[in-house]
Structures are given as structure tokens and as C-alpha cells.
PDB file of C-alpha atoms in Angstrom:
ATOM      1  CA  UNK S 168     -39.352  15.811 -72.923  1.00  0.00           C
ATOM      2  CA  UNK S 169     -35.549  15.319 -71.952  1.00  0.00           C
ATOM      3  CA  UNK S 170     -33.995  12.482 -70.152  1.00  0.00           C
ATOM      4  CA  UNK S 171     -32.512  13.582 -67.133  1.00  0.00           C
ATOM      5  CA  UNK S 172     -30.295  11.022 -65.420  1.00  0.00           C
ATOM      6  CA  UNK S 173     -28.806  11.670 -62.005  1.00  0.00           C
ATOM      7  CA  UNK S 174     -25.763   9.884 -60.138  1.00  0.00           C
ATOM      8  CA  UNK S 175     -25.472   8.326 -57.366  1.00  0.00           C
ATOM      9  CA  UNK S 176     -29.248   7.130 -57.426  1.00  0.00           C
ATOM     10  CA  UNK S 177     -28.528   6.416 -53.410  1.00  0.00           C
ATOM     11  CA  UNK S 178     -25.647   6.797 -51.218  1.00  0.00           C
ATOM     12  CA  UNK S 179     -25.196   6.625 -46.943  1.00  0.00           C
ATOM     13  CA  UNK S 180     -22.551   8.694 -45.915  1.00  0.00           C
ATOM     14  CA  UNK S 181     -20.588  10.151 -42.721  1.00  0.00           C
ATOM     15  CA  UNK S 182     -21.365  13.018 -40.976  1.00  0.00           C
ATOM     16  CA  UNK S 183     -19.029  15.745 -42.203  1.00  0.00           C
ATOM     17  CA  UNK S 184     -18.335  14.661 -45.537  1.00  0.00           C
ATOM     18  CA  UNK S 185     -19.708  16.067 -48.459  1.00  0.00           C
ATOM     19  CA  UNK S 186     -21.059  14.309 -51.607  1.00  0.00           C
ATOM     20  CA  UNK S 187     -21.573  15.706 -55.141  1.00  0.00           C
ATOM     21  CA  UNK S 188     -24.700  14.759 -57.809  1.00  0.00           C
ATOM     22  CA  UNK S 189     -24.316  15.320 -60.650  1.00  0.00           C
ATOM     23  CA  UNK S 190     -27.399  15.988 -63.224  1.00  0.00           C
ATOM     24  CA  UNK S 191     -26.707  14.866 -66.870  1.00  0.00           C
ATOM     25  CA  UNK S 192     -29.553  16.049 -69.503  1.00  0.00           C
ATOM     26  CA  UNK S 193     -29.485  14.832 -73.307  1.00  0.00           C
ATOM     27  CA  UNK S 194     -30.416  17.957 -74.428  1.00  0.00           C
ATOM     28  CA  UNK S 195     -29.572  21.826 -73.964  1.00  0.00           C
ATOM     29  CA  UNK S 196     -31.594  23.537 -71.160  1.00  0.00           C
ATOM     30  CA  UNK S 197     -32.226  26.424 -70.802  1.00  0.00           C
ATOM     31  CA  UNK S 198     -33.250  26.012 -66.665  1.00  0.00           C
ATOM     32  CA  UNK S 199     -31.728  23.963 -64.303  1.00  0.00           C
ATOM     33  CA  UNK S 200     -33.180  23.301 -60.429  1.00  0.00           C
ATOM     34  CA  UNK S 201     -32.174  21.736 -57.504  1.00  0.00           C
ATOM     35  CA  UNK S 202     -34.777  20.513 -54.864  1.00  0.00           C
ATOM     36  CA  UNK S 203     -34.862  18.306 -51.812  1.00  0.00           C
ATOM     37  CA  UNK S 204     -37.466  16.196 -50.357  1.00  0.00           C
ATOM     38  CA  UNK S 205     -36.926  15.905 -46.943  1.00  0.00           C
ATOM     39  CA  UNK S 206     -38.799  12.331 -45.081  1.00  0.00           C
ATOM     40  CA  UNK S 207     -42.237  12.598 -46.120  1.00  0.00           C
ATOM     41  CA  UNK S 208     -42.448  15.979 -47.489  1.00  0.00           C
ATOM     42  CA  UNK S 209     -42.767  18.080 -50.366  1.00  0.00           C
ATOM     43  CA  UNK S 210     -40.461  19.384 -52.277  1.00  0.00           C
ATOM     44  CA  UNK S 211     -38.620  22.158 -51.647  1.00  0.00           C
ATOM     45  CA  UNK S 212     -36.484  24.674 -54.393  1.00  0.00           C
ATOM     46  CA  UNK S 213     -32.578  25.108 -53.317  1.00  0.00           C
ATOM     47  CA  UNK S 214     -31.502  27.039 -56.031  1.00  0.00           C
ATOM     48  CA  UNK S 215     -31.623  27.708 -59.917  1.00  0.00           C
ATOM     49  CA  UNK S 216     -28.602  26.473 -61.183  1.00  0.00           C
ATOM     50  CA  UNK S 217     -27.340  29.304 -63.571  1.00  0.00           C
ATOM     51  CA  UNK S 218     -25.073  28.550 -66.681  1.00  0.00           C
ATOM     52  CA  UNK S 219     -21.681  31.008 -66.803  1.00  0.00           C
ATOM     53  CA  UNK S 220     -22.593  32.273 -63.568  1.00  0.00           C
ATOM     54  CA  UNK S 221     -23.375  31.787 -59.694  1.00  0.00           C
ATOM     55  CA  UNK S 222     -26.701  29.737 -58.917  1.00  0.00           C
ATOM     56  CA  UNK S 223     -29.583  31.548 -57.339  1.00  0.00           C
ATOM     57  CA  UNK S 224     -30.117  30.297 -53.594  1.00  0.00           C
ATOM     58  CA  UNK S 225     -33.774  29.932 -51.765  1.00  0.00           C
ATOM     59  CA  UNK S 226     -34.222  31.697 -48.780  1.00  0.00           C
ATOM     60  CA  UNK S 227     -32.874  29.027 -45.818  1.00  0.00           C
ATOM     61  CA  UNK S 228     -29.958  27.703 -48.417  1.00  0.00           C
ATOM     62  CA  UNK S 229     -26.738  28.911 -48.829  1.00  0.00           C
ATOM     63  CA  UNK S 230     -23.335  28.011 -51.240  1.00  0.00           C
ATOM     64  CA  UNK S 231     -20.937  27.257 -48.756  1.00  0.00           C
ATOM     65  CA  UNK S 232     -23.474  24.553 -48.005  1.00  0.00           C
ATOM     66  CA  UNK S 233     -24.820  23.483 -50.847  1.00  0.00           C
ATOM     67  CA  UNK S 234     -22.597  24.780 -53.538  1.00  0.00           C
ATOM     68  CA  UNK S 235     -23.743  24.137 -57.375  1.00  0.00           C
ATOM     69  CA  UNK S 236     -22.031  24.454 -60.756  1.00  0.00           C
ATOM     70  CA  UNK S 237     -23.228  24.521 -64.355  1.00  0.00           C
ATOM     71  CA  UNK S 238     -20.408  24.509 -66.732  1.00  0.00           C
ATOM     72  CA  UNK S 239     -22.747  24.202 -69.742  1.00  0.00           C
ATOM     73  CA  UNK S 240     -26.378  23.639 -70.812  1.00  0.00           C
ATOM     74  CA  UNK S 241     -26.267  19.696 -70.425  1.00  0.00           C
ATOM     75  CA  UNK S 242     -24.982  19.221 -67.211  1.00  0.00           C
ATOM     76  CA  UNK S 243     -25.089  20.128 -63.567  1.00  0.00           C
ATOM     77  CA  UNK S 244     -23.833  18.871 -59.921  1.00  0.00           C
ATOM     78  CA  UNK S 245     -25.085  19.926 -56.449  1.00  0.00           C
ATOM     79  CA  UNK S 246     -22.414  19.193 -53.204  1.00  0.00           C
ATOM     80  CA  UNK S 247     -23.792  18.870 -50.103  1.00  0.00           C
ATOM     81  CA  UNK S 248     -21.186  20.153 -48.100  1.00  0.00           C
ATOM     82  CA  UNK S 249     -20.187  18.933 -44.294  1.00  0.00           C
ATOM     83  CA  UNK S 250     -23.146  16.567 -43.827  1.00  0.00           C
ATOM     84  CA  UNK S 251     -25.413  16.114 -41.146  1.00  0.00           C
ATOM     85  CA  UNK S 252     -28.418  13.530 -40.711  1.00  0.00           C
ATOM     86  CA  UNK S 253     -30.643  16.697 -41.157  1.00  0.00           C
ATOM     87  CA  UNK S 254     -29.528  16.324 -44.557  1.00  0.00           C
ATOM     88  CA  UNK S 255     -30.560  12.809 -44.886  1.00  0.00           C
ATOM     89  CA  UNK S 256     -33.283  13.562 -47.935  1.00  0.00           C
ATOM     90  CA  UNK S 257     -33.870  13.146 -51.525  1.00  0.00           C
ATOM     91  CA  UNK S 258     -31.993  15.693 -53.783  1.00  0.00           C
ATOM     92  CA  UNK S 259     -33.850  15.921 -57.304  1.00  0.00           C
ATOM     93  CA  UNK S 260     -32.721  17.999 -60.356  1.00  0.00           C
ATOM     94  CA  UNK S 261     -35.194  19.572 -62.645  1.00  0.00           C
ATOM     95  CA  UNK S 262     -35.087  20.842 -66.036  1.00  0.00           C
ATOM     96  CA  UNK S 263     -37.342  23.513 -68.671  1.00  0.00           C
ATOM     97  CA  UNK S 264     -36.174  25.376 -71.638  1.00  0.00           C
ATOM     98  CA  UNK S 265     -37.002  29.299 -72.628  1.00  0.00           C
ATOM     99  CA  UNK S 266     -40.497  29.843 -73.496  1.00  0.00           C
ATOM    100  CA  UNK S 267     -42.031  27.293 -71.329  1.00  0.00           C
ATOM    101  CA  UNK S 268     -42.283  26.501 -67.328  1.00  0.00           C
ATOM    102  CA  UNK S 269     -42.806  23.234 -67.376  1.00  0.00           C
ATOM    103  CA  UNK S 270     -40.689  21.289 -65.438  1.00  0.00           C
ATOM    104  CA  UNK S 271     -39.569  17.788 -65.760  1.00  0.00           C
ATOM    105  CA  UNK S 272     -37.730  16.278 -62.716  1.00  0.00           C
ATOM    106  CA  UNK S 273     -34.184  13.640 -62.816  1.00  0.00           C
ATOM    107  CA  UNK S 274     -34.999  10.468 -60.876  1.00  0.00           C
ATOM    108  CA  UNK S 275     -33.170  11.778 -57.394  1.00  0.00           C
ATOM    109  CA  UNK S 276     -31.107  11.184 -55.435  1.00  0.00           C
ATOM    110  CA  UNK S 277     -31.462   9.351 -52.321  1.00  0.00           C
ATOM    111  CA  UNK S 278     -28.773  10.473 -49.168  1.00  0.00           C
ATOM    112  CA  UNK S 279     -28.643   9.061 -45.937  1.00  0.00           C
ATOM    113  CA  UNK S 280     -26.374  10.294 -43.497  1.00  0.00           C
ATOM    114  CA  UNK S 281     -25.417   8.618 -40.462  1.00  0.00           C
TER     115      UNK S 281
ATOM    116  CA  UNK I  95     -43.633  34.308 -48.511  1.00  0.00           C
ATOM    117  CA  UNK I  96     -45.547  32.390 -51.318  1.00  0.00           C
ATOM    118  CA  UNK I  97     -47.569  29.752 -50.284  1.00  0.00           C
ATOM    119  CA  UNK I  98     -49.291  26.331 -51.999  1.00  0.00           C
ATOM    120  CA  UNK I  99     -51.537  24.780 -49.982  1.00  0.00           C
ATOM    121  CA  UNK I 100     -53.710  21.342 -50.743  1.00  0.00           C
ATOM    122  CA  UNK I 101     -55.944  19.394 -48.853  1.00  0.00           C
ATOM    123  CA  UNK I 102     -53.460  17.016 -47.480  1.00  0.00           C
ATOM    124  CA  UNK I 103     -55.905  13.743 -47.219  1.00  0.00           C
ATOM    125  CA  UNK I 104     -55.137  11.104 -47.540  1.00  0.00           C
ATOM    126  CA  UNK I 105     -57.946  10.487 -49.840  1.00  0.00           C
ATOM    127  CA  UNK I 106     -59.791   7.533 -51.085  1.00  0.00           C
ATOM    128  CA  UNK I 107     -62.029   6.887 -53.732  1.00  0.00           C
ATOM    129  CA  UNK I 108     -63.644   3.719 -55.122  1.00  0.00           C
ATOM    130  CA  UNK I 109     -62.194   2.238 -58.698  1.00  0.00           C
ATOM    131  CA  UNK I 110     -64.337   4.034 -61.234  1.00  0.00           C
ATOM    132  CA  UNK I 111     -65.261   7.244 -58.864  1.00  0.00           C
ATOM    133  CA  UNK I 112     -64.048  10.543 -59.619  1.00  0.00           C
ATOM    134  CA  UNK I 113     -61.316  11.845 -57.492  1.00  0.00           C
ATOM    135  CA  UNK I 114     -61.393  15.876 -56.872  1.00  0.00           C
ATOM    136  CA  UNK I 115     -57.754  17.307 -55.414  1.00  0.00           C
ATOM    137  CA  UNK I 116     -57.855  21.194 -54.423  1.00  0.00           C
ATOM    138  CA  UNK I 117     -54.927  23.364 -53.807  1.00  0.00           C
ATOM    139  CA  UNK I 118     -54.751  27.290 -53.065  1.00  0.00           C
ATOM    140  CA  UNK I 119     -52.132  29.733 -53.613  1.00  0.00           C
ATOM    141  CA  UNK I 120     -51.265  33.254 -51.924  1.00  0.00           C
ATOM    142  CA  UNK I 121     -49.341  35.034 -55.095  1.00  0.00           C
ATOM    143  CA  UNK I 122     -51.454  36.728 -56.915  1.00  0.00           C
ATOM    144  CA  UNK I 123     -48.229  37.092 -59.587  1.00  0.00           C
ATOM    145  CA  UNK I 124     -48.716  33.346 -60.228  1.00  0.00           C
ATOM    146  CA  UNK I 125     -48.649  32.353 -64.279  1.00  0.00           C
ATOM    147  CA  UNK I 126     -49.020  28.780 -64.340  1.00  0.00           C
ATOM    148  CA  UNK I 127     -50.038  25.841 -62.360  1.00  0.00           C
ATOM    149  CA  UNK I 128     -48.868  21.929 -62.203  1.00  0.00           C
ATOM    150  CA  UNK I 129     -50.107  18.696 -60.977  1.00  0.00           C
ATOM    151  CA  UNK I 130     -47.137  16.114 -60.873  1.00  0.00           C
ATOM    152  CA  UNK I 131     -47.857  12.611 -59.744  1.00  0.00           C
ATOM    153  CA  UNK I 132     -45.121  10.979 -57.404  1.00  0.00           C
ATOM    154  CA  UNK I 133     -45.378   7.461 -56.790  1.00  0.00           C
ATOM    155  CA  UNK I 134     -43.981   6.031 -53.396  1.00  0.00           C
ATOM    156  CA  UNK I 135     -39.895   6.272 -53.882  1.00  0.00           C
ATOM    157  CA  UNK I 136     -40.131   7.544 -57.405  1.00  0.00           C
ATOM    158  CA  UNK I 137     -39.640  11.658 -58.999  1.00  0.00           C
ATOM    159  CA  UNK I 138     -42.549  13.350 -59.497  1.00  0.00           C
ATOM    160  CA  UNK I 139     -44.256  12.726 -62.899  1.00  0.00           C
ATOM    161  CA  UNK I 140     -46.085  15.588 -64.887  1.00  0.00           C
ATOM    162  CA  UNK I 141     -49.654  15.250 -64.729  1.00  0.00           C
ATOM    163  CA  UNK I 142     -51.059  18.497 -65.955  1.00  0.00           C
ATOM    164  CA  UNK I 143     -50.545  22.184 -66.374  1.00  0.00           C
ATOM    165  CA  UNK I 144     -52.939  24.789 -67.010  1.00  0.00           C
ATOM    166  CA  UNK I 145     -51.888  28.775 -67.422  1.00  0.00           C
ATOM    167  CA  UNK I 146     -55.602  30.111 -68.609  1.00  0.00           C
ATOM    168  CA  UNK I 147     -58.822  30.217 -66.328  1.00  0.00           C
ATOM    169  CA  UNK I 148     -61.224  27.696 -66.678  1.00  0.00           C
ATOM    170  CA  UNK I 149     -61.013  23.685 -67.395  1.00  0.00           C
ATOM    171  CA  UNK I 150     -58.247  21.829 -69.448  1.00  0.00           C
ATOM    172  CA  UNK I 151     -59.060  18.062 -70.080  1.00  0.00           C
ATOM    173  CA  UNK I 152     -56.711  15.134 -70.956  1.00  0.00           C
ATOM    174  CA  UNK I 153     -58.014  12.061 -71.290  1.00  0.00           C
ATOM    175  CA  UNK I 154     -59.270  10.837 -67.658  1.00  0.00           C
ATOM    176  CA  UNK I 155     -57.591  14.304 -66.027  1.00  0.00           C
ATOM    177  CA  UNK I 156     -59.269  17.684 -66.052  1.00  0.00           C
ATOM    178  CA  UNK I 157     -57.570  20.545 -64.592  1.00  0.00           C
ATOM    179  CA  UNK I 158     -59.524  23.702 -63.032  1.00  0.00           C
ATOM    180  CA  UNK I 159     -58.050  27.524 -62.281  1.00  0.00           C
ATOM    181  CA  UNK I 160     -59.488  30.176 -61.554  1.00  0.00           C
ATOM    182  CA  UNK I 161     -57.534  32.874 -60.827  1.00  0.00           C
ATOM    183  CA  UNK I 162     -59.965  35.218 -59.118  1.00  0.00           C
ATOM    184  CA  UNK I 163     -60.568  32.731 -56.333  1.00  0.00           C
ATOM    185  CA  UNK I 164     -56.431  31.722 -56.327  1.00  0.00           C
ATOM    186  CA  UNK I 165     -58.207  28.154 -56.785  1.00  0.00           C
ATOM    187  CA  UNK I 166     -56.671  25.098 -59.181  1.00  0.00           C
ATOM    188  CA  UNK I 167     -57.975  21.923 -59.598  1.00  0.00           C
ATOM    189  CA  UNK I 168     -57.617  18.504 -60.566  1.00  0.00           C
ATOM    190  CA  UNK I 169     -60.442  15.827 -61.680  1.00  0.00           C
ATOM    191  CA  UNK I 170     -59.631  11.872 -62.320  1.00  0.00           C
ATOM    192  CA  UNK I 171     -62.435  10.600 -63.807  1.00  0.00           C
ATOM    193  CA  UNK I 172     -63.040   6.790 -63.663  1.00  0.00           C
ATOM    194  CA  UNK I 173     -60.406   6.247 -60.737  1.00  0.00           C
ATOM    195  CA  UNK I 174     -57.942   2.844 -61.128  1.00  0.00           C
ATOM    196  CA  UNK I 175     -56.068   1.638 -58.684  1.00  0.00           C
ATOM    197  CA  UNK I 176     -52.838   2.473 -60.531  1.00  0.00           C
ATOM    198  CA  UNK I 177     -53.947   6.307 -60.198  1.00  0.00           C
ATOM    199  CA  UNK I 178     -53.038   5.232 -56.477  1.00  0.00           C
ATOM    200  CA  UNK I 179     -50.263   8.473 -55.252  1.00  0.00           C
ATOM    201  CA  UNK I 180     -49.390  11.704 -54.042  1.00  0.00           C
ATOM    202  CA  UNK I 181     -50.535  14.216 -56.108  1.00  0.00           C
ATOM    203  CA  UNK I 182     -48.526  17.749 -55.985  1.00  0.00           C
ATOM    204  CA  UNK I 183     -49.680  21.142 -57.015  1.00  0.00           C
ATOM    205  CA  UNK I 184     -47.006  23.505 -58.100  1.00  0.00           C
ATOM    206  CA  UNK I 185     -47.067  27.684 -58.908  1.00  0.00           C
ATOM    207  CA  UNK I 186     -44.470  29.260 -61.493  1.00  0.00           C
ATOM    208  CA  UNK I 187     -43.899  32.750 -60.477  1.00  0.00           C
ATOM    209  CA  UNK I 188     -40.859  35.420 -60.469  1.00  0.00           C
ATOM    210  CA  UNK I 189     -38.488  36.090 -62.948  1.00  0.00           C
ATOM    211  CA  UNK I 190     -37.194  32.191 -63.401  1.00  0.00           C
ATOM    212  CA  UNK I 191     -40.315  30.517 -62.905  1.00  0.00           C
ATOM    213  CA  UNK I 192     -39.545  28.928 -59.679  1.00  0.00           C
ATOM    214  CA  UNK I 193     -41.653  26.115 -58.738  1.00  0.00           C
ATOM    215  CA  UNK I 194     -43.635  26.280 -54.930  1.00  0.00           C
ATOM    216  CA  UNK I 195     -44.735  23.139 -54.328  1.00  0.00           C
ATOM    217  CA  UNK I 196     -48.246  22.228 -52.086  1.00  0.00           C
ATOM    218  CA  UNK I 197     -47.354  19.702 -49.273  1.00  0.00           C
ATOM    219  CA  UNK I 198     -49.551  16.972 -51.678  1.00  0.00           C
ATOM    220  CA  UNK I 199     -52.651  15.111 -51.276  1.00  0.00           C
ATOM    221  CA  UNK I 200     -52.074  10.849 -51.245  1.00  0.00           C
ATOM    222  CA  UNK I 201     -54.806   9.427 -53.066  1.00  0.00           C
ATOM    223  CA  UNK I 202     -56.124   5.599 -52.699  1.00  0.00           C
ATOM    224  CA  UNK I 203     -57.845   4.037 -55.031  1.00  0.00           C
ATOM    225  CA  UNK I 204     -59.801   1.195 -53.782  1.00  0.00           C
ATOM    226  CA  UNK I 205     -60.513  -2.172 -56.062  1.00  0.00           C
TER     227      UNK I 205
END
């Protein structure tokens, strides 16, 4: 499977700033995802991060909040935009490639906001 | 509104018992189904996947579906302690496979 990496592994921020992650793959991928894991939850899907074009949001998540870009098949970075602690959660990319739907997860990203 | 649900637990088993996680789903649309293991402050790990009805087996890990029923299953034969985690089912469906994750089921393993 690919190695995902993920940066920052943690950060603690201010509320109402916004912080980017970026997701680096060593391989081309076909599928890229963003999830968070709020406090001792599951996880939950923010959006398919789409190469060449705009991501595709979950119900409850929206751009101007969590806006994403995928300039090519490697790479990825989520913002979380205007920060609350609501948003204090673990952010996790996930990858799979055509053909298949498994999907193999970065090592997250760990936000607190205070 | 698809839904995953699992028997949230917790769970324990003694070392050497087998360990039986459940988890339902509402889409009938479903193709395939995951167990990932997370361990306490890590990603989730993939465990299993199944996409056919009936039992898949790796080593100590058998996973069950059956469609009909919206049912899928996971066995741990011959528990360890290191098998000690939250174990999440997950359902593909729609046109990018999205992943709906079950709210997981934390396992103990007791020595």
C-alpha cells in the first residue's frame, strides 16, 4: 500500500485562524479523502478531494470552511478556515486508486484550538 | 441518510477467546465492507474487507456478510492482548466509494 505522510502531526492554535495539512502520498492516487475524528468518535467523511477540479463536500461541510486543493495525484492540503474549539479534532487523509475501494488512512492530524 | 451501526461495547474477552464484533448497515446499494483497527492516538489500520457474501479468513481474522440480512462480521480467533482496540466497520457506496464509518466497538483483551 502507499505511504501517506501528513504535516503538522499536531498543532494548538487561536480561535480565528486557519491552518492548512497538507497530505503527501509516494505514489499516484487515484482517490483522495478528508475525514475528522472529533473527541472520542468515529470518523466522519468531509469531502473527496478531486484532482483538476473542486472537491466534493459531505452534507454539514462546506469550502469556505474547510476549503481543499489537489493540484496533482500525489498531493493534497485541507484548511480549516476561521477556527473554533468545535474544531478541535483529528483531521486524517485517506487514499485508494481506480479499481479498488480500499482505503488506507495518513497518520492525522491532531488540532487543538483554544 | 446511510447509516453504520456496531455494537459499541466496550468488549472484553479472555487471551485465547474468540472475539465476535457486529455492525449493520441501512444502504442496500452498499458494495464492500471494512474492518480497520485504530489503536488509542493512532490512524486506523486495515483489518479486513470483504465484497462477496459469506466468510473471508486471514490468519486469526474471519470476516462475515451477508447481504440479505445488511449484516458484516468480524471473528478474532485466539484473542492477544495486543488485539486490544477499537475496531471500525466501514460501507463503500455511491459513485466515489465514500467510506460511512460505524461509531466502533473497543475491544479488551484480558491476560
Amino acid at each position: 500500500s502507499a505511504v501517506i505522510s501528513q504535516k503538522p502531526s499536531r498543532d494548538i492554535c487561536q480561535r480565528g485562524t486557519s491552518l492548512t495539512i497538507q497530505c503527501q502520498v509516494d505514489s499516484q492516487v487515484t482517490m483522495m479523502f478528508w475525514y475528522r475524528q472529533q473527541p472520542g468518535q468515529s470518523l466522519t467523511l468531509i469531502a473527496t478531494a478531486n484532482q483538476g477540479s473542486e472537491a466534493t463536500y459531505e452534507s454539514g461541510f462546506v469550502i469556505d470552511k474547510f476549503p481543499i486543493s489537489r493540484p496533482n495525484l500525489t498531493f493534497s492540503t485541507l484548511t480549516v478556515s476561521n477556527m473554533s474549539p468545535e474544531d478541535s479534532s483529528i483531521y486524517l487523509c485517506s487514499v485508494s486508486d481506480r479499481g479498488t475501494d480500499t482505503q488506507y488512512f495518513g497518520p492525522g492530524t491532531r488540532l487543538t484550538v483554544l | 441518510q446511510k447509516e453504520v451501526e456496531q455494537n459499541s461495547g466496550p468488549l472484553s474477552v479472555p487471551e485465547g477467546a474468540i472475539a465476535s464484533l457486529n455492525c449493520t448497515y441501512s444502504d442496500r446499494g452498499s458494495q464492500s465492507f471494512f474492518w480497520y483497527r485504530q489503536y488509542s492516538g493512532k490512524s486506523p489500520e486495515l483489518i479486513m474487507f470483504i465484497y462477496s457474501n459469506g466468510d473471508k479468513e486471514d490468519g486469526r481474522f474471519t470476516a462475515q456478510l451477508n447481504k440479505a440480512s445488511q449484516y458484516v462480521s468480524l471473528l478474532i480467533r485466539d484473542s492477544q492482548p495486543s488485539d486490544s482496540a477499537t475496531y471500525l466497520c466501514a460501507v463503500a457506496s455511491g459513485s466515489a466509494r465514500q467510506l460511512t464509518f460505524g461509531s466502533g466497538t473497543q475491544l479488551t483483551v484480558l491476560p
